[in-house]
CSV table of C-alpha atoms in Angstrom, one decimal:
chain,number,residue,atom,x,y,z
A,7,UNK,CA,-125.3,-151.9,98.8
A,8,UNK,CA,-129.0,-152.4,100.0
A,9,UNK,CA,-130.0,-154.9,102.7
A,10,UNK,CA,-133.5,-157.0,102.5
A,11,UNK,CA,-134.8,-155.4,105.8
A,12,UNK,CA,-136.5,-152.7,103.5
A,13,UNK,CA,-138.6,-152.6,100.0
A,14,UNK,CA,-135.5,-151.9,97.6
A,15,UNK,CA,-137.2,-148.7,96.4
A,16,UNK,CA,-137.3,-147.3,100.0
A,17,UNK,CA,-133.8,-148.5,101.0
A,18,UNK,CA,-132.4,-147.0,97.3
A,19,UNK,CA,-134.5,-143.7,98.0
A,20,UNK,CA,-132.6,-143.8,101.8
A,21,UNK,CA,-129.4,-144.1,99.8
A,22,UNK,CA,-129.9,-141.1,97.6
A,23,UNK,CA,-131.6,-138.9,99.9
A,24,UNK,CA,-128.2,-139.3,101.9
A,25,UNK,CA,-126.0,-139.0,99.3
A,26,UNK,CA,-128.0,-135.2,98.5
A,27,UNK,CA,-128.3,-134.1,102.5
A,28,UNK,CA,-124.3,-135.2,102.9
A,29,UNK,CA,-123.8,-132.6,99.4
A,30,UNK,CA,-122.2,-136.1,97.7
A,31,UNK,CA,-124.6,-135.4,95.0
A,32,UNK,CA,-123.8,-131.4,93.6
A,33,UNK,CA,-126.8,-129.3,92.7
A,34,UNK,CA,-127.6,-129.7,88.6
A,35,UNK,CA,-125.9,-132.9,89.0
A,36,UNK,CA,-127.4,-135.4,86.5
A,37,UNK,CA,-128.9,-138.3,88.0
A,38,UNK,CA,-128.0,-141.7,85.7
A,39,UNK,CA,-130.3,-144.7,86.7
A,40,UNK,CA,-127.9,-147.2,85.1
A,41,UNK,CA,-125.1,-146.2,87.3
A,42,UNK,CA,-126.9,-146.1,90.3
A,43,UNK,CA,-128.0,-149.4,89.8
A,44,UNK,CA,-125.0,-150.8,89.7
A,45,UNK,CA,-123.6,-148.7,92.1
A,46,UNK,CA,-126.2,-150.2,94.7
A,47,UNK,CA,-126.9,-153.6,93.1
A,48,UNK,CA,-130.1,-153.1,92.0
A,49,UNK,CA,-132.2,-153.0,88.9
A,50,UNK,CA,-133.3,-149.4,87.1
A,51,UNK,CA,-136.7,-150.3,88.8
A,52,UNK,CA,-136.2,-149.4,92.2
A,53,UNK,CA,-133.9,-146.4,91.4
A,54,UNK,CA,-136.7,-145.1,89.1
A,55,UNK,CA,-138.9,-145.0,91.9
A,56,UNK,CA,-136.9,-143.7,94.4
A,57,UNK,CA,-136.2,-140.7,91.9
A,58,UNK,CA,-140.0,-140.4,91.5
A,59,UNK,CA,-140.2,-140.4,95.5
A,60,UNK,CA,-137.6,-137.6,95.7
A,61,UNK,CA,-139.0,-135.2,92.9
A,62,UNK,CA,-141.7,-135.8,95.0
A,63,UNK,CA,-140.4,-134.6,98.1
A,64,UNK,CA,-138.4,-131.9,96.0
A,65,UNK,CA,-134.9,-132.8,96.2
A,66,UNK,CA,-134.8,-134.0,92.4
A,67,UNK,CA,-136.1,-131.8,89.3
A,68,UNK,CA,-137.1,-134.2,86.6
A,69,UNK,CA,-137.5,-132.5,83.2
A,70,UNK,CA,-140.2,-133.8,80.9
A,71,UNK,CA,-139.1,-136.2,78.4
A,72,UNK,CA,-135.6,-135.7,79.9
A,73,UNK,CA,-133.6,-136.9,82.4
A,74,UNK,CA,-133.6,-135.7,86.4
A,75,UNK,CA,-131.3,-133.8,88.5
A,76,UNK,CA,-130.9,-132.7,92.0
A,77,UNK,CA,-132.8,-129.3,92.6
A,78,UNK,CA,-130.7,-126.3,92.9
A,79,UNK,CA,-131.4,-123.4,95.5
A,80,UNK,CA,-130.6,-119.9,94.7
A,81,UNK,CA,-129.2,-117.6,97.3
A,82,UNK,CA,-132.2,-115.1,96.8
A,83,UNK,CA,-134.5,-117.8,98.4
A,84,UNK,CA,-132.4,-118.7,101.5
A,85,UNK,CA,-134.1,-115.4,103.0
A,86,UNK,CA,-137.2,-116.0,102.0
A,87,UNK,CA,-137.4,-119.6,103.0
A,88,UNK,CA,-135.9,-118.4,106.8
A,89,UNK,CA,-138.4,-115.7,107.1
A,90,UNK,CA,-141.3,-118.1,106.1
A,91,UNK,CA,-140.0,-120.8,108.6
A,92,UNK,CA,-140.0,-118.2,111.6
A,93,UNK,CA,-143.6,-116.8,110.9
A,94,UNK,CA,-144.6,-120.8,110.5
A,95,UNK,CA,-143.3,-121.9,113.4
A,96,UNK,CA,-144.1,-118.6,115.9
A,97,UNK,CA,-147.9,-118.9,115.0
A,98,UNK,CA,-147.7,-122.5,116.2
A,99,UNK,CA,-146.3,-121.2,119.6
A,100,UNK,CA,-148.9,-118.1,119.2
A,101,UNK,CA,-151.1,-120.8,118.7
A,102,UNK,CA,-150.3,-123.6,121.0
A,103,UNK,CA,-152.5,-126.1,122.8
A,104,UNK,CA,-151.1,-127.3,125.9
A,105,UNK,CA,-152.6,-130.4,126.1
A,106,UNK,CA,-151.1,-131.0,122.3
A,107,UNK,CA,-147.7,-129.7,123.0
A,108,UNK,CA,-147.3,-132.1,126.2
A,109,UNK,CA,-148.4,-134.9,124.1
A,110,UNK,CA,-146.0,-134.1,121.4
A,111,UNK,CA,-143.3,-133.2,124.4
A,112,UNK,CA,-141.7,-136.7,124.8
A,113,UNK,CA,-140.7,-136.8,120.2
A,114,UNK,CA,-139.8,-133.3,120.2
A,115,UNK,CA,-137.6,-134.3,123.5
A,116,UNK,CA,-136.4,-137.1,121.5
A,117,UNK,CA,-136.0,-135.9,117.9
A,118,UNK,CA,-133.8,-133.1,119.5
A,119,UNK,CA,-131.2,-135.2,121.3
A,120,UNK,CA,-131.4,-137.5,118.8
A,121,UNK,CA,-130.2,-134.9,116.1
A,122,UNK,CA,-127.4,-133.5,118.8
A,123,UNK,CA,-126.1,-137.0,118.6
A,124,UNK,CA,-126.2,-137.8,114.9
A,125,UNK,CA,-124.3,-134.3,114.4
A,126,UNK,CA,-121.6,-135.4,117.3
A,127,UNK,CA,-120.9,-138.6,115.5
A,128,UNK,CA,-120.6,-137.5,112.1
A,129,UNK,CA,-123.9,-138.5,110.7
A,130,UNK,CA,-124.7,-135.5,108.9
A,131,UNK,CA,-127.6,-136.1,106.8
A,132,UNK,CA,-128.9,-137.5,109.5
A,133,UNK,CA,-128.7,-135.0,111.8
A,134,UNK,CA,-130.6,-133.3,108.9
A,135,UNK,CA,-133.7,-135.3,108.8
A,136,UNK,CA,-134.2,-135.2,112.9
A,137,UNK,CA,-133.6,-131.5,112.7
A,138,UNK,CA,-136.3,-131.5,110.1
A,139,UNK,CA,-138.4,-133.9,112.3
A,140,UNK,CA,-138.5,-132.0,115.3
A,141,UNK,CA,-139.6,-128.5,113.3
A,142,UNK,CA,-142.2,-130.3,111.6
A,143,UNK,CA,-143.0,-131.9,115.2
A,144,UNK,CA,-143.1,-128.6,116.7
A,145,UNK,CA,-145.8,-126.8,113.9
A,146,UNK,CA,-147.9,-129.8,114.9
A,147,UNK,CA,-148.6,-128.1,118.5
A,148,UNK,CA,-151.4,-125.8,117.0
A,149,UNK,CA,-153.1,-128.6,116.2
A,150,UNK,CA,-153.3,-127.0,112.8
A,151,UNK,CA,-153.1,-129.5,109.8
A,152,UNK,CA,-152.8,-126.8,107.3
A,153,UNK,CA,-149.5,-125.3,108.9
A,154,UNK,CA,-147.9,-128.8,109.3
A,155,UNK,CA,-148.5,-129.5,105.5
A,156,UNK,CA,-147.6,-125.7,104.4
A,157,UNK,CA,-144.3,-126.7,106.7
A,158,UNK,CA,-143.8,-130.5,105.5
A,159,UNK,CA,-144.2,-128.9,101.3
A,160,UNK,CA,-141.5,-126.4,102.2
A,161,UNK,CA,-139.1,-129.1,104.1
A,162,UNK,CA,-137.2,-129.7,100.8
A,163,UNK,CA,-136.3,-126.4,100.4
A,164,UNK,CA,-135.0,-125.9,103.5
A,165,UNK,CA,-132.8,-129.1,103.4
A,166,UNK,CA,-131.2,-128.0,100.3
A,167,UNK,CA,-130.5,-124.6,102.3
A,168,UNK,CA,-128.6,-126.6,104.9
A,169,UNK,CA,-126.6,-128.3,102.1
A,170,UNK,CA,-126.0,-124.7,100.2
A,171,UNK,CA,-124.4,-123.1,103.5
A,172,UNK,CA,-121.9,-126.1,104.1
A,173,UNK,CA,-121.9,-125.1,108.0
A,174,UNK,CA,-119.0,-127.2,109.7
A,175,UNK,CA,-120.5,-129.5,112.8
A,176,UNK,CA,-118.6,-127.3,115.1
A,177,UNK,CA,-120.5,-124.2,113.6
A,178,UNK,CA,-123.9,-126.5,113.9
A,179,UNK,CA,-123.4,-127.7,117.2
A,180,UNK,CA,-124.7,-124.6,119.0
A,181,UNK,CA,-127.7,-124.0,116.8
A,182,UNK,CA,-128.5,-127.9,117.2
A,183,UNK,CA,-128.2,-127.3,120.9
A,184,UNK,CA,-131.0,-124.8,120.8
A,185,UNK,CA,-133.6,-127.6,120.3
A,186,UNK,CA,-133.3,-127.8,124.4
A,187,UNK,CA,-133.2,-124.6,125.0
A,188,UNK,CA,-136.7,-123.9,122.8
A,189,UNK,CA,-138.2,-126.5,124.9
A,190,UNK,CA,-137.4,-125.5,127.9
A,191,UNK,CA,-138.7,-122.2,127.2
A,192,UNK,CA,-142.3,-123.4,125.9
A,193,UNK,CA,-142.3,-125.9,129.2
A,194,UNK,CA,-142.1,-122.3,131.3
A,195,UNK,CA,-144.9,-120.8,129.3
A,196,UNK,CA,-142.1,-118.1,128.2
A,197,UNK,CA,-143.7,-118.4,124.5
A,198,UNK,CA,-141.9,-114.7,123.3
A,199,UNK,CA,-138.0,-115.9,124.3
A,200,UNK,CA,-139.1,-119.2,122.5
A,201,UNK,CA,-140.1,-116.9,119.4
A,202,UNK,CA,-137.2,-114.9,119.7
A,203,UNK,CA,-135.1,-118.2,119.9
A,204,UNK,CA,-136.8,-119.2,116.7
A,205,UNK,CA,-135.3,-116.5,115.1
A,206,UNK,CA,-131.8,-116.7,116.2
A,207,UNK,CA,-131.9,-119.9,115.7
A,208,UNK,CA,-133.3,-119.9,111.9
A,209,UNK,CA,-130.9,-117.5,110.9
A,210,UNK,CA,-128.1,-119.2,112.5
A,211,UNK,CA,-127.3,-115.8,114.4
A,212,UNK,CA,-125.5,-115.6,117.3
């Protein structure tokens, strides 16, 4: 059920966003409007919009004159998408202003034991979003608009990667611990182990 703290649209688009990160919702999966509005107590109206918010964002597919779905991922991409990611993010650190990546220090600090947490408690989707935060955060230190939106347009794609692998939190935990370690690393001026770290931890190697 939704709450009156938010616009219904944003609280409904929360809802669904959730249900897709958490892999409640199956890729292909047909969205209904009718049941989700009585699923959350709402009328078709904010659920429409929340749909058009998320085809937006690229977790739904609608299809003209049709009805929507969540977007499916094949595994041919999942490379592609992690090789794009590392070259994204390592010309941010090739490309790093100080001054910008101190600023941006105390969110990226944040938005990494933030996502440690939501993991450790269970909060999946969550954990998800932060994660995607603190990447976005990170392209930002270039000071580079064009490679924060190149990143924030290819953010959907790499949440429905996270869904597709199904990683266990005990798998994850590691990999989310590496948030530290990368800033650490870029605090030392040690920019090529922070690119190498990148790498590891974008292909969830060990």
């Amino acid at each position: 059920m939704v709450s009156s703290t938010q616009s219904l649209a944003d609280q409904v688009y929360s809802l669904i966003k959730g249900e897709i990160l958490r892999g409640d919702l199956a890729f292909g999966e047909k969205i209904r409007e009718d049941d989700l509005a009585a699923r959350f107590g709402v009328s078709r109206t904010p659920v429409r919009e929340a749909i058009r918010r998320l085809a937006e964002y690229g977790l739904v597919k609608i299809a003209p004159r049709s009805h929507a779905a969540i977007a499916r991922i094949e595994e041919s991409e999942a490379r592609d998408i992690a090789e794009i990611r590392i070259n994204l993010e390592s010309f941010a650190i090739d490309h790093m202003i100080p001054a910008l990546f101190a600023e941006k220090l105390p969110l990226l600090s944040h938005y990494a034991a933030a996502c440690q947490y939501s993991l450790s408690v269970g909060e999946r989707d969550k954990s998800f979003e932060l994660d995607s935060l603190f990447h976005i955060t990170l392209t930002e230190i270039a000071g580079n608009s064009t490679l924060s939106e190149l990143y924030r347009h290819l953010d959907a794609r790499i949440q429905l990667l996270r869904v597709k692998q199904g990683l266990d939190e005990k798998t994850l935990i590691p990999f989310i611990s590496q948030h530290g370690e990368l800033l650490a690393l870029l605090k030392a001026g040690r920019n090529q182990e922070a690119k190498d770290l990148i790498r590891f931890h974008v292909l969830h190697e060990q």
